[in-house]
GROMACS .gro file of C-alpha atoms in nm:
model
  451
    1UNK     CA    1   0.005  -0.002   0.009
    2UNK     CA    2   0.132   0.355  -0.086
    3UNK     CA    3   0.234   0.565   0.202
    4UNK     CA    4   0.015   0.848   0.088
    5UNK     CA    5  -0.317   0.649   0.109
    6UNK     CA    6  -0.235   0.519   0.459
    7UNK     CA    7  -0.138   0.857   0.584
    8UNK     CA    8  -0.473   1.036   0.505
    9UNK     CA    9  -0.671   0.739   0.627
   10UNK     CA   10  -0.505   0.720   0.962
   11UNK     CA   11  -0.373   1.070   1.027
   12UNK     CA   12  -0.437   1.429   0.930
   13UNK     CA   13  -0.761   1.615   0.875
   14UNK     CA   14  -1.068   1.379   0.869
   15UNK     CA   15  -1.297   1.610   0.672
   16UNK     CA   16  -1.018   1.672   0.404
   17UNK     CA   17  -0.953   1.297   0.397
   18UNK     CA   18  -1.321   1.191   0.351
   19UNK     CA   19  -1.355   1.450   0.073
   20UNK     CA   20  -1.031   1.306  -0.092
   21UNK     CA   21  -1.197   0.962  -0.108
   22UNK     CA   22  -1.571   1.065  -0.157
   23UNK     CA   23  -1.505   1.291  -0.463
   24UNK     CA   24  -1.357   0.993  -0.679
   25UNK     CA   25  -1.647   0.773  -0.548
   26UNK     CA   26  -1.895   1.039  -0.658
   27UNK     CA   27  -1.739   1.038  -1.012
   28UNK     CA   28  -1.715   0.666  -1.020
   29UNK     CA   29  -2.084   0.629  -0.905
   30UNK     CA   30  -2.188   0.890  -1.173
   31UNK     CA   31  -1.996   0.688  -1.428
   32UNK     CA   32  -2.145   0.367  -1.331
   33UNK     CA   33  -2.492   0.545  -1.345
   34UNK     CA   34  -2.413   0.639  -1.707
   35UNK     CA   35  -2.483   0.294  -1.805
   36UNK     CA   36  -2.843   0.317  -1.695
   37UNK     CA   37  -2.861   0.685  -1.791
   38UNK     CA   38  -2.750   0.627  -2.154
   39UNK     CA   39  -2.970   0.314  -2.184
   40UNK     CA   40  -3.252   0.510  -2.062
   41UNK     CA   41  -3.176   0.803  -2.277
   42UNK     CA   42  -3.171   0.583  -2.603
   43UNK     CA   43  -3.448   0.354  -2.494
   44UNK     CA   44  -3.670   0.645  -2.412
   45UNK     CA   45  -3.629   0.752  -2.786
   46UNK     CA   46  -3.813   0.432  -2.869
   47UNK     CA   47  -4.109   0.496  -2.639
   48UNK     CA   48  -4.240   0.523  -2.275
   49UNK     CA   49  -4.339   0.145  -2.257
   50UNK     CA   50  -3.979   0.034  -2.343
   51UNK     CA   51  -3.853   0.248  -2.045
   52UNK     CA   52  -4.095   0.044  -1.832
   53UNK     CA   53  -3.956  -0.285  -1.974
   54UNK     CA   54  -3.601  -0.202  -1.890
   55UNK     CA   55  -3.714  -0.073  -1.535
   56UNK     CA   56  -3.884  -0.396  -1.465
   57UNK     CA   57  -3.563  -0.578  -1.504
   58UNK     CA   58  -3.349  -0.352  -1.273
   59UNK     CA   59  -3.443  -0.522  -0.944
   60UNK     CA   60  -3.369  -0.856  -1.099
   61UNK     CA   61  -3.025  -0.744  -1.170
   62UNK     CA   62  -2.995  -0.626  -0.815
   63UNK     CA   63  -3.102  -0.966  -0.679
   64UNK     CA   64  -2.837  -1.136  -0.885
   65UNK     CA   65  -2.567  -0.875  -0.779
   66UNK     CA   66  -2.646  -0.931  -0.415
   67UNK     CA   67  -2.346  -1.160  -0.374
   68UNK     CA   68  -2.084  -0.917  -0.506
   69UNK     CA   69  -2.208  -0.643  -0.262
   70UNK     CA   70  -2.159  -0.886   0.029
   71UNK     CA   71  -1.815  -0.965  -0.096
   72UNK     CA   72  -1.741  -0.600  -0.133
   73UNK     CA   73  -1.839  -0.533   0.212
   74UNK     CA   74  -1.628  -0.817   0.331
   75UNK     CA   75  -1.335  -0.728   0.120
   76UNK     CA   76  -1.330  -0.365   0.230
   77UNK     CA   77  -1.336  -0.460   0.593
   78UNK     CA   78  -1.080  -0.735   0.577
   79UNK     CA   79  -0.830  -0.579   0.328
   80UNK     CA   80  -0.827  -0.241   0.505
   81UNK     CA   81  -0.787  -0.411   0.842
   82UNK     CA   82  -0.496  -0.616   0.710
   83UNK     CA   83  -0.327  -0.302   0.582
   84UNK     CA   84  -0.405  -0.101   0.898
   85UNK     CA   85  -0.230  -0.366   1.090
   86UNK     CA   86   0.070  -0.376   0.831
   87UNK     CA   87   0.008  -0.703   0.687
   88UNK     CA   88   0.009  -0.648   0.309
   89UNK     CA   89   0.058  -1.010   0.217
   90UNK     CA   90  -0.263  -1.100   0.397
   91UNK     CA   91  -0.449  -0.817   0.200
   92UNK     CA   92  -0.314  -0.960  -0.117
   93UNK     CA   93  -0.444  -1.306  -0.020
   94UNK     CA   94  -0.790  -1.163   0.057
   95UNK     CA   95  -0.796  -0.982  -0.278
   96UNK     CA   96  -0.724  -1.301  -0.473
   97UNK     CA   97  -0.976  -1.523  -0.311
   98UNK     CA   98  -1.239  -1.221  -0.348
   99UNK     CA   99  -1.174  -1.217  -0.734
  100UNK     CA  100  -1.210  -1.608  -0.766
  101UNK     CA  101  -1.536  -1.609  -0.583
  102UNK     CA  102  -1.671  -1.312  -0.787
  103UNK     CA  103  -1.591  -1.474  -1.112
  104UNK     CA  104  -1.740  -1.823  -1.029
  105UNK     CA  105  -2.063  -1.670  -0.896
  106UNK     CA  106  -2.080  -1.418  -1.192
  107UNK     CA  107  -2.103  -1.710  -1.429
  108UNK     CA  108  -2.334  -1.912  -1.228
  109UNK     CA  109  -2.579  -1.628  -1.178
  110UNK     CA  110  -2.566  -1.523  -1.524
  111UNK     CA  111  -2.653  -1.872  -1.638
  112UNK     CA  112  -2.934  -1.895  -1.382
  113UNK     CA  113  -3.102  -1.572  -1.533
  114UNK     CA  114  -3.076  -1.718  -1.892
  115UNK     CA  115  -3.230  -2.053  -1.779
  116UNK     CA  116  -3.513  -1.916  -1.572
  117UNK     CA  117  -3.602  -1.591  -1.751
  118UNK     CA  118  -3.960  -1.698  -1.875
  119UNK     CA  119  -4.037  -1.813  -1.509
  120UNK     CA  120  -3.921  -1.486  -1.366
  121UNK     CA  121  -4.117  -1.263  -1.609
  122UNK     CA  122  -4.443  -1.476  -1.560
  123UNK     CA  123  -4.402  -1.462  -1.181
  124UNK     CA  124  -4.381  -1.078  -1.218
  125UNK     CA  125  -4.700  -1.081  -1.421
  126UNK     CA  126  -4.531  -0.874  -1.677
  127UNK     CA  127  -4.792  -0.686  -1.887
  128UNK     CA  128  -4.822  -0.815  -2.248
  129UNK     CA  129  -4.737  -0.482  -2.395
  130UNK     CA  130  -4.382  -0.484  -2.241
  131UNK     CA  131  -4.324  -0.859  -2.213
  132UNK     CA  132  -4.132  -0.910  -2.533
  133UNK     CA  133  -3.908  -0.606  -2.469
  134UNK     CA  134  -3.852  -0.711  -2.109
  135UNK     CA  135  -3.763  -1.065  -2.222
  136UNK     CA  136  -3.502  -0.942  -2.473
  137UNK     CA  137  -3.332  -0.714  -2.223
  138UNK     CA  138  -3.314  -0.982  -1.949
  139UNK     CA  139  -3.166  -1.215  -2.196
  140UNK     CA  140  -2.886  -0.974  -2.305
  141UNK     CA  141  -2.820  -0.843  -1.957
  142UNK     CA  142  -2.771  -1.183  -1.806
  143UNK     CA  143  -2.417  -1.187  -1.980
  144UNK     CA  144  -2.317  -0.882  -1.780
  145UNK     CA  145  -2.291  -1.054  -1.449
  146UNK     CA  146  -1.938  -1.191  -1.483
  147UNK     CA  147  -1.782  -0.855  -1.599
  148UNK     CA  148  -1.991  -0.660  -1.340
  149UNK     CA  149  -1.864  -0.868  -1.065
  150UNK     CA  150  -1.509  -0.838  -1.169
  151UNK     CA  151  -1.527  -0.454  -1.193
  152UNK     CA  152  -1.692  -0.431  -0.858
  153UNK     CA  153  -1.414  -0.639  -0.689
  154UNK     CA  154  -1.153  -0.438  -0.858
  155UNK     CA  155  -1.320  -0.121  -0.715
  156UNK     CA  156  -1.339  -0.286  -0.369
  157UNK     CA  157  -0.969  -0.379  -0.368
  158UNK     CA  158  -0.855  -0.043  -0.487
  159UNK     CA  159  -1.089   0.148  -0.245
  160UNK     CA  160  -0.972  -0.056   0.065
  161UNK     CA  161  -0.621   0.058  -0.024
  162UNK     CA  162  -0.718   0.424  -0.041
  163UNK     CA  163  -0.718   0.440  -0.430
  164UNK     CA  164  -1.034   0.587  -0.544
  165UNK     CA  165  -0.917   0.678  -0.902
  166UNK     CA  166  -0.829   0.366  -1.086
  167UNK     CA  167  -1.195   0.237  -1.067
  168UNK     CA  168  -1.314   0.570  -1.200
  169UNK     CA  169  -1.081   0.549  -1.504
  170UNK     CA  170  -1.202   0.217  -1.618
  171UNK     CA  171  -1.553   0.254  -1.556
  172UNK     CA  172  -1.534   0.598  -1.740
  173UNK     CA  173  -1.384   0.432  -2.030
  174UNK     CA  174  -1.661   0.163  -2.033
  175UNK     CA  175  -1.931   0.414  -2.005
  176UNK     CA  176  -1.787   0.625  -2.299
  177UNK     CA  177  -1.786   0.300  -2.493
  178UNK     CA  178  -2.148   0.212  -2.395
  179UNK     CA  179  -2.243   0.560  -2.501
  180UNK     CA  180  -2.104   0.514  -2.848
  181UNK     CA  181  -2.239   0.154  -2.880
  182UNK     CA  182  -2.588   0.208  -2.760
  183UNK     CA  183  -2.730   0.394  -3.058
  184UNK     CA  184  -2.540   0.149  -3.298
  185UNK     CA  185  -2.693  -0.163  -3.148
  186UNK     CA  186  -3.033  -0.023  -3.073
  187UNK     CA  187  -3.102   0.171  -3.392
  188UNK     CA  188  -2.834   0.095  -3.665
  189UNK     CA  189  -2.861  -0.271  -3.614
  190UNK     CA  190  -3.235  -0.241  -3.525
  191UNK     CA  191  -3.187  -0.467  -3.217
  192UNK     CA  192  -3.404  -0.244  -2.982
  193UNK     CA  193  -3.377  -0.299  -2.602
  194UNK     CA  194  -3.167  -0.603  -2.671
  195UNK     CA  195  -2.920  -0.378  -2.824
  196UNK     CA  196  -2.904  -0.166  -2.503
  197UNK     CA  197  -2.821  -0.480  -2.310
  198UNK     CA  198  -2.538  -0.592  -2.564
  199UNK     CA  199  -2.378  -0.244  -2.558
  200UNK     CA  200  -2.357  -0.266  -2.181
  201UNK     CA  201  -2.194  -0.596  -2.169
  202UNK     CA  202  -1.950  -0.524  -2.451
  203UNK     CA  203  -1.831  -0.205  -2.307
  204UNK     CA  204  -1.718  -0.392  -2.002
  205UNK     CA  205  -1.562  -0.669  -2.199
  206UNK     CA  206  -1.327  -0.423  -2.378
  207UNK     CA  207  -1.194  -0.289  -2.058
  208UNK     CA  208  -1.131  -0.639  -1.891
  209UNK     CA  209  -0.767  -0.697  -2.018
  210UNK     CA  210  -0.650  -0.365  -1.862
  211UNK     CA  211  -0.838  -0.434  -1.529
  212UNK     CA  212  -0.678  -0.784  -1.499
  213UNK     CA  213  -0.331  -0.644  -1.589
  214UNK     CA  214  -0.358  -0.389  -1.299
  215UNK     CA  215  -0.502  -0.646  -1.068
  216UNK     CA  216  -0.202  -0.865  -1.105
  217UNK     CA  217   0.095  -0.650  -1.177
  218UNK     CA  218   0.052  -0.295  -0.993
  219UNK     CA  219   0.275  -0.393  -0.692
  220UNK     CA  220   0.243  -0.039  -0.546
  221UNK     CA  221  -0.097  -0.146  -0.418
  222UNK     CA  222  -0.281  -0.464  -0.326
  223UNK     CA  223  -0.247  -0.724  -0.593
  224UNK     CA  224  -0.390  -1.070  -0.682
  225UNK     CA  225  -0.175  -1.364  -0.744
  226UNK     CA  226  -0.218  -1.728  -0.831
  227UNK     CA  227   0.144  -1.832  -0.720
  228UNK     CA  228   0.017  -1.951  -0.390
  229UNK     CA  229  -0.247  -2.218  -0.319
  230UNK     CA  230  -0.612  -2.120  -0.288
  231UNK     CA  231  -0.704  -2.174   0.091
  232UNK     CA  232  -1.041  -2.301   0.189
  233UNK     CA  233  -1.022  -2.126   0.528
  234UNK     CA  234  -0.987  -1.774   0.350
  235UNK     CA  235  -1.283  -1.852   0.126
  236UNK     CA  236  -1.492  -1.935   0.438
  237UNK     CA  237  -1.374  -1.634   0.621
  238UNK     CA  238  -1.474  -1.400   0.323
  239UNK     CA  239  -1.809  -1.566   0.282
  240UNK     CA  240  -1.883  -1.573   0.648
  241UNK     CA  241  -1.843  -1.196   0.672
  242UNK     CA  242  -2.004  -1.138   0.337
  243UNK     CA  243  -2.311  -1.339   0.370
  244UNK     CA  244  -2.505  -1.113   0.594
  245UNK     CA  245  -2.441  -0.813   0.354
  246UNK     CA  246  -2.518  -1.032   0.045
  247UNK     CA  247  -2.855  -1.146   0.208
  248UNK     CA  248  -2.926  -0.796   0.305
  249UNK     CA  249  -2.882  -0.675  -0.059
  250UNK     CA  250  -3.068  -0.960  -0.197
  251UNK     CA  251  -3.356  -0.902   0.047
  252UNK     CA  252  -3.357  -0.534  -0.041
  253UNK     CA  253  -3.334  -0.613  -0.422
  254UNK     CA  254  -3.618  -0.870  -0.383
  255UNK     CA  255  -3.814  -0.610  -0.206
  256UNK     CA  256  -3.791  -0.369  -0.519
  257UNK     CA  257  -3.909  -0.671  -0.721
  258UNK     CA  258  -4.220  -0.699  -0.520
  259UNK     CA  259  -4.259  -0.327  -0.538
  260UNK     CA  260  -4.239  -0.356  -0.914
  261UNK     CA  261  -4.489  -0.625  -0.907
  262UNK     CA  262  -4.726  -0.400  -0.692
  263UNK     CA  263  -4.680  -0.116  -0.938
  264UNK     CA  264  -4.773  -0.337  -1.217
  265UNK     CA  265  -5.139  -0.308  -1.075
  266UNK     CA  266  -5.139   0.048  -1.154
  267UNK     CA  267  -5.049  -0.003  -1.508
  268UNK     CA  268  -4.752   0.008  -1.761
  269UNK     CA  269  -4.717   0.391  -1.735
  270UNK     CA  270  -4.671   0.359  -1.355
  271UNK     CA  271  -4.390   0.119  -1.406
  272UNK     CA  272  -4.228   0.357  -1.659
  273UNK     CA  273  -4.270   0.650  -1.412
  274UNK     CA  274  -4.113   0.451  -1.125
  275UNK     CA  275  -3.823   0.330  -1.340
  276UNK     CA  276  -3.771   0.689  -1.487
  277UNK     CA  277  -3.795   0.842  -1.146
  278UNK     CA  278  -3.527   0.607  -1.020
  279UNK     CA  279  -3.291   0.711  -1.298
  280UNK     CA  280  -3.345   1.076  -1.209
  281UNK     CA  281  -3.307   1.033  -0.826
  282UNK     CA  282  -3.012   0.813  -0.868
  283UNK     CA  283  -2.829   1.103  -0.976
  284UNK     CA  284  -2.933   1.291  -0.657
  285UNK     CA  285  -2.811   1.011  -0.451
  286UNK     CA  286  -2.465   1.002  -0.586
  287UNK     CA  287  -2.308   1.285  -0.390
  288UNK     CA  288  -2.509   1.218  -0.078
  289UNK     CA  289  -2.419   0.847  -0.058
  290UNK     CA  290  -2.055   0.897  -0.148
  291UNK     CA  291  -1.966   0.982   0.207
  292UNK     CA  292  -2.075   0.638   0.339
  293UNK     CA  293  -1.864   0.453   0.087
  294UNK     CA  294  -1.570   0.673   0.173
  295UNK     CA  295  -1.619   0.601   0.537
  296UNK     CA  296  -1.585   0.220   0.544
  297UNK     CA  297  -1.212   0.223   0.463
  298UNK     CA  298  -1.153   0.488   0.723
  299UNK     CA  299  -1.330   0.297   0.993
  300UNK     CA  300  -1.157  -0.046   0.896
  301UNK     CA  301  -0.802   0.085   0.888
  302UNK     CA  302  -0.855   0.284   1.205
  303UNK     CA  303  -1.008  -0.018   1.411
  304UNK     CA  304  -0.717  -0.213   1.250
  305UNK     CA  305  -0.464   0.033   1.377
  306UNK     CA  306  -0.642   0.061   1.728
  307UNK     CA  307  -0.742   0.431   1.657
  308UNK     CA  308  -1.107   0.388   1.798
  309UNK     CA  309  -1.159   0.749   1.891
  310UNK     CA  310  -1.054   0.865   1.542
  311UNK     CA  311  -1.298   0.610   1.397
  312UNK     CA  312  -1.582   0.761   1.592
  313UNK     CA  313  -1.479   1.114   1.473
  314UNK     CA  314  -1.475   0.989   1.117
  315UNK     CA  315  -1.846   0.897   1.151
  316UNK     CA  316  -1.934   1.249   1.308
  317UNK     CA  317  -1.745   1.432   1.018
  318UNK     CA  318  -1.918   1.224   0.759
  319UNK     CA  319  -2.256   1.313   0.894
  320UNK     CA  320  -2.178   1.684   0.892
  321UNK     CA  321  -2.056   1.665   0.528
  322UNK     CA  322  -2.382   1.447   0.434
  323UNK     CA  323  -2.612   1.718   0.578
  324UNK     CA  324  -2.449   1.998   0.387
  325UNK     CA  325  -2.450   1.791   0.065
  326UNK     CA  326  -2.815   1.692   0.118
  327UNK     CA  327  -2.920   2.046   0.152
  328UNK     CA  328  -2.769   2.141  -0.170
  329UNK     CA  329  -2.897   1.846  -0.362
  330UNK     CA  330  -3.250   1.903  -0.240
  331UNK     CA  331  -3.247   2.258  -0.371
  332UNK     CA  332  -3.112   2.147  -0.707
  333UNK     CA  333  -3.351   1.845  -0.729
  334UNK     CA  334  -3.671   2.062  -0.673
  335UNK     CA  335  -3.589   2.258  -0.977
  336UNK     CA  336  -3.410   2.005  -1.191
  337UNK     CA  337  -3.637   1.709  -1.203
  338UNK     CA  338  -3.859   1.805  -1.479
  339UNK     CA  339  -3.582   1.894  -1.717
  340UNK     CA  340  -3.411   1.569  -1.646
  341UNK     CA  341  -3.733   1.375  -1.725
  342UNK     CA  342  -3.767   1.550  -2.056
  343UNK     CA  343  -3.389   1.466  -2.129
  344UNK     CA  344  -3.483   1.101  -2.096
  345UNK     CA  345  -3.813   1.113  -2.260
  346UNK     CA  346  -3.869   1.423  -2.466
  347UNK     CA  347  -4.235   1.349  -2.547
  348UNK     CA  348  -4.338   1.237  -2.194
  349UNK     CA  349  -4.707   1.230  -2.161
  350UNK     CA  350  -4.861   1.440  -1.884
  351UNK     CA  351  -4.948   1.129  -1.687
  352UNK     CA  352  -4.594   1.011  -1.699
  353UNK     CA  353  -4.451   1.337  -1.622
  354UNK     CA  354  -4.679   1.396  -1.319
  355UNK     CA  355  -4.630   1.069  -1.173
  356UNK     CA  356  -4.250   1.078  -1.214
  357UNK     CA  357  -4.207   1.422  -1.041
  358UNK     CA  358  -4.428   1.331  -0.747
  359UNK     CA  359  -4.184   1.046  -0.689
  360UNK     CA  360  -3.890   1.279  -0.736
  361UNK     CA  361  -4.039   1.526  -0.481
  362UNK     CA  362  -4.063   1.269  -0.204
  363UNK     CA  363  -3.705   1.167  -0.272
  364UNK     CA  364  -3.531   1.502  -0.278
  365UNK     CA  365  -3.716   1.634   0.039
  366UNK     CA  366  -3.604   1.339   0.239
  367UNK     CA  367  -3.269   1.263   0.080
  368UNK     CA  368  -3.072   1.324   0.400
  369UNK     CA  369  -3.220   1.008   0.547
  370UNK     CA  370  -3.074   0.798   0.278
  371UNK     CA  371  -2.723   0.965   0.320
  372UNK     CA  372  -2.756   0.898   0.698
  373UNK     CA  373  -2.842   0.537   0.639
  374UNK     CA  374  -2.522   0.502   0.393
  375UNK     CA  375  -2.311   0.638   0.670
  376UNK     CA  376  -2.438   0.389   0.918
  377UNK     CA  377  -2.391   0.117   0.649
  378UNK     CA  378  -2.027   0.263   0.599
  379UNK     CA  379  -1.953   0.228   0.967
  380UNK     CA  380  -2.079  -0.136   1.009
  381UNK     CA  381  -1.938  -0.245   0.677
  382UNK     CA  382  -1.583  -0.101   0.763
  383UNK     CA  383  -1.597  -0.272   1.110
  384UNK     CA  384  -1.681  -0.597   0.963
  385UNK     CA  385  -2.021  -0.595   1.143
  386UNK     CA  386  -2.224  -0.711   0.854
  387UNK     CA  387  -2.494  -0.881   1.050
  388UNK     CA  388  -2.608  -0.539   1.175
  389UNK     CA  389  -2.626  -0.430   0.800
  390UNK     CA  390  -2.846  -0.732   0.742
  391UNK     CA  391  -3.069  -0.651   1.043
  392UNK     CA  392  -3.121  -0.303   0.945
  393UNK     CA  393  -3.184  -0.369   0.577
  394UNK     CA  394  -3.420  -0.652   0.662
  395UNK     CA  395  -3.602  -0.430   0.912
  396UNK     CA  396  -3.624  -0.144   0.669
  397UNK     CA  397  -3.766  -0.333   0.377
  398UNK     CA  398  -3.959  -0.633   0.522
  399UNK     CA  399  -4.042  -0.497   0.850
  400UNK     CA  400  -4.147  -0.155   0.733
  401UNK     CA  401  -4.162  -0.082   0.367
  402UNK     CA  402  -4.335  -0.389   0.214
  403UNK     CA  403  -4.612  -0.411   0.481
  404UNK     CA  404  -4.678  -0.046   0.440
  405UNK     CA  405  -4.691  -0.066   0.072
  406UNK     CA  406  -4.957  -0.334   0.082
  407UNK     CA  407  -5.146  -0.148   0.358
  408UNK     CA  408  -5.160   0.163   0.147
  409UNK     CA  409  -5.246  -0.037  -0.162
  410UNK     CA  410  -5.553  -0.215  -0.004
  411UNK     CA  411  -5.683   0.035   0.265
  412UNK     CA  412  -5.614   0.382   0.125
  413UNK     CA  413  -5.669   0.590  -0.202
  414UNK     CA  414  -5.316   0.715  -0.218
  415UNK     CA  415  -5.241   0.517  -0.548
  416UNK     CA  416  -4.868   0.504  -0.643
  417UNK     CA  417  -4.799   0.789  -0.371
  418UNK     CA  418  -4.838   0.520  -0.115
  419UNK     CA  419  -4.533   0.353  -0.235
  420UNK     CA  420  -4.342   0.671  -0.209
  421UNK     CA  421  -4.462   0.730   0.141
  422UNK     CA  422  -4.369   0.373   0.242
  423UNK     CA  423  -4.011   0.452   0.132
  424UNK     CA  424  -3.975   0.789   0.315
  425UNK     CA  425  -4.112   0.645   0.640
  426UNK     CA  426  -3.907   0.316   0.628
  427UNK     CA  427  -3.594   0.518   0.567
  428UNK     CA  428  -3.649   0.752   0.858
  429UNK     CA  429  -3.733   0.481   1.118
  430UNK     CA  430  -3.436   0.273   0.989
  431UNK     CA  431  -3.188   0.560   1.042
  432UNK     CA  432  -3.321   0.596   1.390
  433UNK     CA  433  -3.273   0.230   1.457
  434UNK     CA  434  -2.918   0.231   1.305
  435UNK     CA  435  -2.818   0.530   1.513
  436UNK     CA  436  -2.921   0.343   1.834
  437UNK     CA  437  -2.690   0.046   1.727
  438UNK     CA  438  -2.422   0.301   1.652
  439UNK     CA  439  -2.452   0.451   2.003
  440UNK     CA  440  -2.374   0.097   2.155
  441UNK     CA  441  -2.030   0.115   2.009
  442UNK     CA  442  -2.022  -0.273   1.958
  443UNK     CA  443  -1.869  -0.208   1.622
  444UNK     CA  444  -1.541  -0.071   1.777
  445UNK     CA  445  -1.412  -0.425   1.866
  446UNK     CA  446  -1.099  -0.497   1.664
  447UNK     CA  447  -1.202  -0.807   1.504
  448UNK     CA  448  -1.270  -0.944   1.149
  449UNK     CA  449  -1.557  -1.168   1.209
  450UNK     CA  450  -1.894  -1.106   1.354
  451UNK     CA  451  -1.894  -1.150   1.722
   0.00000   0.00000   0.00000
C-alpha cells in the first residue's frame, strides 16, 4: 500500500480525507450510473413502454448482484484491516480469493437468469405490452454479471487501499464505450432494447484486459496472485463476513422486485414512471451516498490500527458533510427534475411526467435520510459488522416498507403515492434504529468476524 493513502486514512484532517476519497467515489458512481442513464436516454427514444420494460428488470439484476455487494463489504473490511495492521501479504491473499469467488458466481448467476428468464417474467405478471422487450433485455443483460462482478471487486480492492481513482478511469472508459455502442446496436442494427443490453456487456468486456493487468501487476498497491495455493479457510472467512451483507442486498433487491410487482397493478405507465424516477433520483443520491462509501475504509483501517476515537470522529465528520450535501442536492432537485425527465423522454405524456415528478419530490425532500443510512452502513461495513447491516436492511424493507406498501394499496386511496410514502417512512425509522446500534459502540471491537 502506498504511504500517501495510508497517511490520510490514519492521520491528518478527517474532513479533508473523507472528501479526498468521496470525490472519486462520486465520479465513479456517476460513471456507473451512466450505463443506466445512457440506456434510458436511447431506450426512451423508442417509447415510454420500453422504459418500463427495462425498469422492470433492474431489481432482478440487483438480486443477482447481491453476492458481489456482500463480497465487497467483506473485502473492504478485511483488506483495510490487514493494511491497517501492516500485513500487506494478508491483504493480497484476501484480494485474490475475492476475485475467484466473484468470477465463479458471476458465471453461475448469469446462467441462472438465462435458464429461468421466462419463469421470472411470468411470476412478475409482466404486462403483455412490455413482455417481449423485457424478455429481450433480460436475455442480453444476463451476460453482464461476470464482468460486472469483476469490476466491482476491482473497485473494492482499490478502495480498501485508499485508491479511488483507478476504478473511476476504467468505469469511465466503459461508460464512454457504452454511450457510443448504444445507438449503434439499438437503432443502426435494429436490435431495440436487446441492443442496449449488448452494448452494456460489450463495453465492460473491452476494458477487462486492462483491469486484470492492474489487478495482477500493480505492486504499489494490493495485488492478486495465483502463485500461492487457494485456501479454503480464506474463502470461508470472506463468505462468513460477506453473507449477511449479501443477504441484506438480496432482500432489498427482492423487495424492489415486489414493489415493481405491486406497481404493475397501476399499469405500464406507472412502471415507466417508477423506473424513470429512479434514474433521476439515482443522480441525486450519488453525492449524498458517497460519504458512506468513503467512510468504510476509514473505519476499517483505524480499527485495525487501534485508533477507535478517530474512527468515531470519522463518522461524525461524515454526517456533517452529508447534511451539507443533502441541503444542496434538495434545492437543485426541486428545480431540475422536470428537465431531467424531458432529457430521458422528450415527449413524455402528462400522466408519465406528473407521476415521475411526484416520486422525485418525495425523494429530494427526504434525501438526508438516505445519506444518514449509508453512513451507518459504511461504519458497520468497515468494522466487519455485516450482521447489523443485514438486520437494518431487513427491518427497513420487510419490517416496514413492504407491509406499508400493501397496507396503503388495499386500505387507502393514495395510489402510487403510497409507495413513495412507504419509502420515506421506512428510511427515517431505519436511520433511528441504526443510530441506536451505533451508539452502543459494539462495532469498535477490533475483529474481522462477527462477534
